[in-house]
Short mmCIF file of C-alpha atoms in Angstrom, two decimals:
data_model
loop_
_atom_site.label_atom_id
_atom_site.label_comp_id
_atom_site.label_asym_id
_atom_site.label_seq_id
_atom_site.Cartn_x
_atom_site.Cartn_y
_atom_site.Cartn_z
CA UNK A 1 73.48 -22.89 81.52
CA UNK A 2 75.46 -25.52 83.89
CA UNK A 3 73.82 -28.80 82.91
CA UNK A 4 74.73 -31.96 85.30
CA UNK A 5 73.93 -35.65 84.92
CA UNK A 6 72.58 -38.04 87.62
CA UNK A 7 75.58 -40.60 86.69
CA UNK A 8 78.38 -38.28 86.34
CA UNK A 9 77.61 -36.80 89.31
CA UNK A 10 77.38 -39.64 91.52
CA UNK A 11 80.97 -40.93 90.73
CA UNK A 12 82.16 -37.40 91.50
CA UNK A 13 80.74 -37.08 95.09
CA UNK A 14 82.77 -39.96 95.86
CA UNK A 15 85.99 -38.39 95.31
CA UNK A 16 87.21 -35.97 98.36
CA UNK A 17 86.27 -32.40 97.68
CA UNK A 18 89.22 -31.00 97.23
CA UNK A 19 90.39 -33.46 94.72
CA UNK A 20 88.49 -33.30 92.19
CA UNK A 21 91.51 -33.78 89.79
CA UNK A 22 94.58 -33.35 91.01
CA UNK A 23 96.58 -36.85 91.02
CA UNK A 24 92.99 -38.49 89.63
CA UNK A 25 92.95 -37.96 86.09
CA UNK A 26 95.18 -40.57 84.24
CA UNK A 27 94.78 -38.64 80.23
CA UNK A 28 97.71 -36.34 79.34
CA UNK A 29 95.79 -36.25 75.85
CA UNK A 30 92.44 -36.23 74.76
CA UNK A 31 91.53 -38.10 71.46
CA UNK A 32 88.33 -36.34 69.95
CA UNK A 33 85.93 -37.76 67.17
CA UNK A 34 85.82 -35.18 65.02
CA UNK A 35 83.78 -35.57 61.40
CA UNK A 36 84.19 -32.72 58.54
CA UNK A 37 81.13 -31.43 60.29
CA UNK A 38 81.82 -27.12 60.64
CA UNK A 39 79.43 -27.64 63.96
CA UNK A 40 81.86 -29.58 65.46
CA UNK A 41 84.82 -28.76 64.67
CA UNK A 42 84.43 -25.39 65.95
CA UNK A 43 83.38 -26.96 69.17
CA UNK A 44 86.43 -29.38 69.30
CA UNK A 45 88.91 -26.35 68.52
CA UNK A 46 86.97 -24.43 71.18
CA UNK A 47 87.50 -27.88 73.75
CA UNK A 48 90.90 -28.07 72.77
CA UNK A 49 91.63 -24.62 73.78
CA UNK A 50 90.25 -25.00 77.20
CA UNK A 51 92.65 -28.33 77.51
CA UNK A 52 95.69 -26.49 76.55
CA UNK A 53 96.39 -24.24 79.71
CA UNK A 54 94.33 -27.11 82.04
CA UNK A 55 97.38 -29.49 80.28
CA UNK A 56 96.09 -31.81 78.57
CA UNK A 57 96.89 -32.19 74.59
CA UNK A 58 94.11 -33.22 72.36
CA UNK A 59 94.05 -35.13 68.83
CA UNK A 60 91.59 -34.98 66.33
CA UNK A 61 90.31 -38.22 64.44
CA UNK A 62 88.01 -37.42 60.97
CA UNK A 63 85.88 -40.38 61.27
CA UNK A 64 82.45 -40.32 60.05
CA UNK A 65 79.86 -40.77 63.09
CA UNK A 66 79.26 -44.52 62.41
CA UNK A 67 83.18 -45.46 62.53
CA UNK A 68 83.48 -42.85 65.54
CA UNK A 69 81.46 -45.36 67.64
CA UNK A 70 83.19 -48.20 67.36
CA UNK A 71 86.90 -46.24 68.30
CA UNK A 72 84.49 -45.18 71.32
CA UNK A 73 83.59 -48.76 72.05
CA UNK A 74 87.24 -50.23 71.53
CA UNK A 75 88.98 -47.03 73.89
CA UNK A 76 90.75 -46.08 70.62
CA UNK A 77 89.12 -42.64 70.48
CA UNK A 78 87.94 -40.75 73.59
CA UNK A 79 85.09 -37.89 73.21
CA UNK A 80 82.48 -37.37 70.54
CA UNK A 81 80.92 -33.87 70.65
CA UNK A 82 78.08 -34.40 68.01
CA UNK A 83 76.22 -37.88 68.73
CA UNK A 84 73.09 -36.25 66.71
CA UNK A 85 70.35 -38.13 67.68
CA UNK A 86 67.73 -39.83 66.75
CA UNK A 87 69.83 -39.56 63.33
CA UNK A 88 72.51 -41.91 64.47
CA UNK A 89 70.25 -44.11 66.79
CA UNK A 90 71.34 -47.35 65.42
CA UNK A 91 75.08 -46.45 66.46
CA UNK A 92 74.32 -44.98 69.65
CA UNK A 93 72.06 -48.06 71.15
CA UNK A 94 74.66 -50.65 70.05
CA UNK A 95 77.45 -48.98 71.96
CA UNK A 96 75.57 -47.92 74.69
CA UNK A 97 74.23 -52.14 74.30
CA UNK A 98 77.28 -52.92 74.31
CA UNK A 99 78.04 -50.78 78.09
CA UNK A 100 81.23 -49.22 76.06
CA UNK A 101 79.89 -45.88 76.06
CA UNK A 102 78.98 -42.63 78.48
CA UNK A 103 76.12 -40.07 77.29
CA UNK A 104 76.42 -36.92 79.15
CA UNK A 105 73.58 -35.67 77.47
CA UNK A 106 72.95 -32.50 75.17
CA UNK A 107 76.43 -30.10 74.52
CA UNK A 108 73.48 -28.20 72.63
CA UNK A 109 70.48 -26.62 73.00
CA UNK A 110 67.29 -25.75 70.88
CA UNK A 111 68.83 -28.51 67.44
CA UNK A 112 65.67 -29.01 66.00
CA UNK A 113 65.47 -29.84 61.99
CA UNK A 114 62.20 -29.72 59.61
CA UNK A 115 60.47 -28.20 56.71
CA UNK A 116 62.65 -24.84 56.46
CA UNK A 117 61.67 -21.53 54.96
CA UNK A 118 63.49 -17.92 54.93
CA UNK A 119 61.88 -15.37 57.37
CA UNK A 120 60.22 -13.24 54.76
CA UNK A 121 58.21 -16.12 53.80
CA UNK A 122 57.10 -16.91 57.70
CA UNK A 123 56.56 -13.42 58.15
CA UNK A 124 54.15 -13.49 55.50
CA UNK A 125 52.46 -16.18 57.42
CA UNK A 126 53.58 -19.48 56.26
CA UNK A 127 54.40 -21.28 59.80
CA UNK A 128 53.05 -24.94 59.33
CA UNK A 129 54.06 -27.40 56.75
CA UNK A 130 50.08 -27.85 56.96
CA UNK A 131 50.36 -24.43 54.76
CA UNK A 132 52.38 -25.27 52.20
CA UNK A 133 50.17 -26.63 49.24
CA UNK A 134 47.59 -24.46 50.39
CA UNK A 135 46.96 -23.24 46.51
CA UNK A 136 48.08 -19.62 46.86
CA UNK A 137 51.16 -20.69 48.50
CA UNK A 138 51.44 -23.78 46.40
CA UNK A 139 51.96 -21.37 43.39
CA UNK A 140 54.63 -19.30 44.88
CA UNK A 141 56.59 -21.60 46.11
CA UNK A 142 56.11 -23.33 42.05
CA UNK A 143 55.43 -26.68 43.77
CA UNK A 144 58.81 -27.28 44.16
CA UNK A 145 61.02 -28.45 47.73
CA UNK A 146 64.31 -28.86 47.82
CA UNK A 147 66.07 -31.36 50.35
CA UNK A 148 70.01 -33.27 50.76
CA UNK A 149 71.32 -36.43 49.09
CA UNK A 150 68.99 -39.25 48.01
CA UNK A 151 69.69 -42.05 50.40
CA UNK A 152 69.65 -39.87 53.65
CA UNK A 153 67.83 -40.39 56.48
CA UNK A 154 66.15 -37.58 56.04
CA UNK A 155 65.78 -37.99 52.44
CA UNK A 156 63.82 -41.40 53.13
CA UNK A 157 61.46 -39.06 55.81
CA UNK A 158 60.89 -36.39 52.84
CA UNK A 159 60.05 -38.82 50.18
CA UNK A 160 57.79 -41.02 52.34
CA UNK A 161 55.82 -38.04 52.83
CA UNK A 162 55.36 -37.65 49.51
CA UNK A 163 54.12 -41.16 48.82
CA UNK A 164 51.58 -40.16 51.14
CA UNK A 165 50.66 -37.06 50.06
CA UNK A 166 51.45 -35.86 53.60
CA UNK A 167 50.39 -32.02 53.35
CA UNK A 168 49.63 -32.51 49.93
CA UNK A 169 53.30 -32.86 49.09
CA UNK A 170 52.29 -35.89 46.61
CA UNK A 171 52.24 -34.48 43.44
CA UNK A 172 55.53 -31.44 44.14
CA UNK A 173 58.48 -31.92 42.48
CA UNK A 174 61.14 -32.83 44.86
CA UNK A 175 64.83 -31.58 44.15
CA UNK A 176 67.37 -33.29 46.29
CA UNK A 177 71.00 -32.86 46.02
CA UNK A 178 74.17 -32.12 48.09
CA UNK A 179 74.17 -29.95 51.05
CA UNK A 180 76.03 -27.25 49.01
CA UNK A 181 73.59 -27.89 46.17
CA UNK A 182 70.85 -27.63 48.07
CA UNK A 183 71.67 -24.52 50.20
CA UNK A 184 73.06 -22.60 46.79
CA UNK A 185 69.47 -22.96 45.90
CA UNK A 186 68.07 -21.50 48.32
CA UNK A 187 70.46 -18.23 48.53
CA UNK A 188 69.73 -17.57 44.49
CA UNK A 189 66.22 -17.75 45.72
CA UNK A 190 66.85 -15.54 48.88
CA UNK A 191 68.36 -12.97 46.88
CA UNK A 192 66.12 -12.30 44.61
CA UNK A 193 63.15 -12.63 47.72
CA UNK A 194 61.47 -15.52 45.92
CA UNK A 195 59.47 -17.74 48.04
CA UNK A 196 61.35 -21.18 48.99
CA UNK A 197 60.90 -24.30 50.70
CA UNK A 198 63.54 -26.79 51.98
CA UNK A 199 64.94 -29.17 54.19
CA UNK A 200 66.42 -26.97 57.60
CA UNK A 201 68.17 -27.58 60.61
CA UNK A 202 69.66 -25.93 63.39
CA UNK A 203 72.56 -25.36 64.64
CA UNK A 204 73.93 -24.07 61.29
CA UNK A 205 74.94 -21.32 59.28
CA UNK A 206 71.70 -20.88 57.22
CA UNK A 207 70.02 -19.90 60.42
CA UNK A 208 71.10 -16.38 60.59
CA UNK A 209 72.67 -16.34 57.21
CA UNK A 210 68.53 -16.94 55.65
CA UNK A 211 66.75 -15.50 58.41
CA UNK A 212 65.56 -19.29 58.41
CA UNK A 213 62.33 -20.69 60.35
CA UNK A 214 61.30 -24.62 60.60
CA UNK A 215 57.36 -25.07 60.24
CA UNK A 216 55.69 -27.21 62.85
CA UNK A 217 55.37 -30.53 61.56
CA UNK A 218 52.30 -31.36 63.39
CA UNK A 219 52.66 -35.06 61.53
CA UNK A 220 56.13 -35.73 62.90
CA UNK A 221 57.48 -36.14 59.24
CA UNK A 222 61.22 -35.14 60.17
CA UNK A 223 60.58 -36.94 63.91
CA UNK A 224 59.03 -36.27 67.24
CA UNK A 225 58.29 -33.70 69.03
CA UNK A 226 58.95 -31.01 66.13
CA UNK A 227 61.84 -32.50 64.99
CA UNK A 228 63.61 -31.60 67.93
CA UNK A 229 66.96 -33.26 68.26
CA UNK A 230 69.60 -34.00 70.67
CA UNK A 231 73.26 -33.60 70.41
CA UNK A 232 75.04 -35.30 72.86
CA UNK A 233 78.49 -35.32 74.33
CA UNK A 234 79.57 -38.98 74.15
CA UNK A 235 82.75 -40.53 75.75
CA UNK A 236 84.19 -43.80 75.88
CA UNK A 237 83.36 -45.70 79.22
CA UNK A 238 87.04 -46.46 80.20
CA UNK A 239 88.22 -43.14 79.49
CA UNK A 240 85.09 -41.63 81.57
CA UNK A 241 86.32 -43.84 84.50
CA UNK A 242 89.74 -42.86 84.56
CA UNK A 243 89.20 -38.95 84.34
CA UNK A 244 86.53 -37.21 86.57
CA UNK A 245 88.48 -33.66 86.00
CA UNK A 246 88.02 -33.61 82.49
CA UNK A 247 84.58 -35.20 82.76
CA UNK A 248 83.07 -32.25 84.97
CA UNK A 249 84.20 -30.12 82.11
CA UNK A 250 82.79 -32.33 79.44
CA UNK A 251 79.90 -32.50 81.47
CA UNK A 252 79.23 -28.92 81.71
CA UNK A 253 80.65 -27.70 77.88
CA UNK A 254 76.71 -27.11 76.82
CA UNK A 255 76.09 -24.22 74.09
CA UNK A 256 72.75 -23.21 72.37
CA UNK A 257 72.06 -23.55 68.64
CA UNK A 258 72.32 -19.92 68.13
CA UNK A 259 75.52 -19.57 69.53
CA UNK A 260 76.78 -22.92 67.61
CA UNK A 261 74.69 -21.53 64.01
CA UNK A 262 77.22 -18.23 64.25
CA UNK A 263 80.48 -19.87 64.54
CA UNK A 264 79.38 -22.32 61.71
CA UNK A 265 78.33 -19.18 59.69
CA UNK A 266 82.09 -17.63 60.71
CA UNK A 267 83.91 -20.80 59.55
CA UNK A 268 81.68 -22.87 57.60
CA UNK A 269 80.50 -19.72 55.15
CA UNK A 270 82.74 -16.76 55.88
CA UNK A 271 85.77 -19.18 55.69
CA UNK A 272 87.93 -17.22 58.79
CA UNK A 273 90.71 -19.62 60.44
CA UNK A 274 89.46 -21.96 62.97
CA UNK A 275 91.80 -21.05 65.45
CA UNK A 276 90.37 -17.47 65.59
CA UNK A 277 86.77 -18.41 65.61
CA UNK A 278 87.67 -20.66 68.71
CA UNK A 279 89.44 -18.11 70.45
CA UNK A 280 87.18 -14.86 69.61
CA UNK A 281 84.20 -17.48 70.74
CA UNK A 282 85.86 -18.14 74.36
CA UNK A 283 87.04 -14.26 74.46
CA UNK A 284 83.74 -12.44 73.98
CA UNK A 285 81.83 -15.23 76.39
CA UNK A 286 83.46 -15.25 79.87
CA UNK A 287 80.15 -15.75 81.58
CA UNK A 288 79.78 -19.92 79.37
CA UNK A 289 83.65 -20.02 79.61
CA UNK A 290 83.12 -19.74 84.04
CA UNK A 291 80.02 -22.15 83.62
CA UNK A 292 82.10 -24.55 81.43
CA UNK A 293 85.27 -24.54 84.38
CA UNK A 294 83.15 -24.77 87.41
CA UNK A 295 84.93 -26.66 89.82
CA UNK A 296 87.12 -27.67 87.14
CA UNK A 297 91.23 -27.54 87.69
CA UNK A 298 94.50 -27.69 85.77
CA UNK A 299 96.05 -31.31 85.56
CA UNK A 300 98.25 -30.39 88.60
CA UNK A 301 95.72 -28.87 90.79
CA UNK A 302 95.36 -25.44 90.08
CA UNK A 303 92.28 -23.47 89.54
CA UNK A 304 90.97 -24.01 85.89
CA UNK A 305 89.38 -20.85 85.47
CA UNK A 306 92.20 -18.94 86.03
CA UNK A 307 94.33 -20.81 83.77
CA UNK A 308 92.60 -20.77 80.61
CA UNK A 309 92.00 -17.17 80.96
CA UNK A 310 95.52 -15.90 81.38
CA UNK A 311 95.83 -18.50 77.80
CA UNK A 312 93.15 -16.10 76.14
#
């Protein structure tokens, strides 16, 4: 699981060995980015209970992502755990343009989005959006798909589709609405085991919650490679420069979409108090918490690992 970058790990092998942190790191606080997004803000309670016992204090800012850049690229936010990309593309090359920014590359693995159904319907066979107006298939799913907010990115990649009759999709009725809207849509049709069709992505709660699958998307509608997408761990430049403790950690924080879709489906669905998903999450994986603190120390010196376990 222990991911490292080229860059990050350059500027660390010029520090001595045995100072990886102490007397180097100059935050006593971490600022995080942190949009109404469950995703991450499980993962910044999760970060901010690591930082406690290394101590450091953390505050959260909820900015959406294109606002979170700029605090990145004037120092007045530090970390951004969810730089989804290529969704937020145009935000991401400006800052990094602009030489403001760090990318330590994905915090999560296997986020991939596309055309979405529940598993009994991909158990019956349906596994390409090729399939879909296939004319049996076409009439159980009533010609309908259902996808988020007009105005989207993704809701410009859904109806451009349809203007092309991409898959045949020309002539379905599309039914987009808000993300709650959307997703209550698809449970009445879950529960009754009705055949649906709808915008998907992972990590989130409708993963395990639907049994959900994303088709291949052998035309790239919702992007390349099968919609695969990144979610990076960005940090402001200065603050990167100025902290190579907290950094390794940042550096090596790296879950997979499974593991991120069940603590959304804990606190974004089941509604339990962030503060106990975060905690339960560290307690019942010691084996990511070790990756995560690998060479990593307390603010004074001490070994990290040690420390943030006696917290838990």
């Amino acid at each position: 699981m222990r991911r490292t970058t080229t860059r990050l790990m350059a500027a660390l092998a010029l520090l001595p060995l045995a100072a990886h942190a102490h007397a180097t790191d100059e935050a006593t606080q971490v600022s995080f980015v942190a949009p109404p997004w469950p995703g991450v803000t499980v993962k910044t309670e999760i970060m901010a209970q690591i930082l406690a016992p290394l101590g450091y204090a953390n505050e959260r800012q909820e900015l959406s992502s294109t606002v979170g850049y700029k605090t990145l690229q004037t120092g007045d936010s530090d970390v951004f755990l969810a730089g989804w990309l290529p969704a937020q593309q145009d935000s991401y090359d400006a800052a990094m343009d602009d030489g403001t920014i760090v990318d330590l590359g994905n915090n999560v693995t296997g986020a991939r989005m596309g055309f979405a159904v529940p598993g009994y319907v991909f158990d019956a066979g349906v596994t390409s959006a090729e399939q879909l107006d296939d004319p049996e298939n076409r009439e159980r799913f009533e010609g309908r798909y259902y996808s988020i907010e007009s105005g989207s990115t993704v809701s410009d990649f859904i109806n451009d589709a349809k203007r092309n009759d991409t898959y045949g999709l020309g002539d379905w009725e599309l039914l987009e609405s808000s993300t709650p809207g959307m997703l209550s849509a698809v449970r009445s049709a879950y529960d009754e085991k009705r055949w649906v069709a709808f915008y998907g992505w992972t990590p989130h709660w409708m993963v395990p919650e639907f049994d959900m699958h994303i088709l291949d998307d052998p035309e790239g509608i919702y992007g390349e490679n099968q919609g695969r997408s990144d979610v990076r761990t960005i940090v402001a430049k200065s603050f990167s420069e100025a902290n190579p403790n907290l950094m390794r950690l940042l550096d090596q924080f790296v879950l997979t979409a499974e593991q991120q879709s069940d603590f959304i489906r804990e606190y974004g669905l089941e509604e339990r108090e962030l503060e106990t998903v975060a905690r339960e999450w560290l307690q019942a994986h010691p084996d990511e918490l070790a990756d995560f603190l690998e060479g990593v120390t307390t603010r004074d010196g001490e070994p990290g690992l040690a420390a943030v376990k006696a917290s838990l």
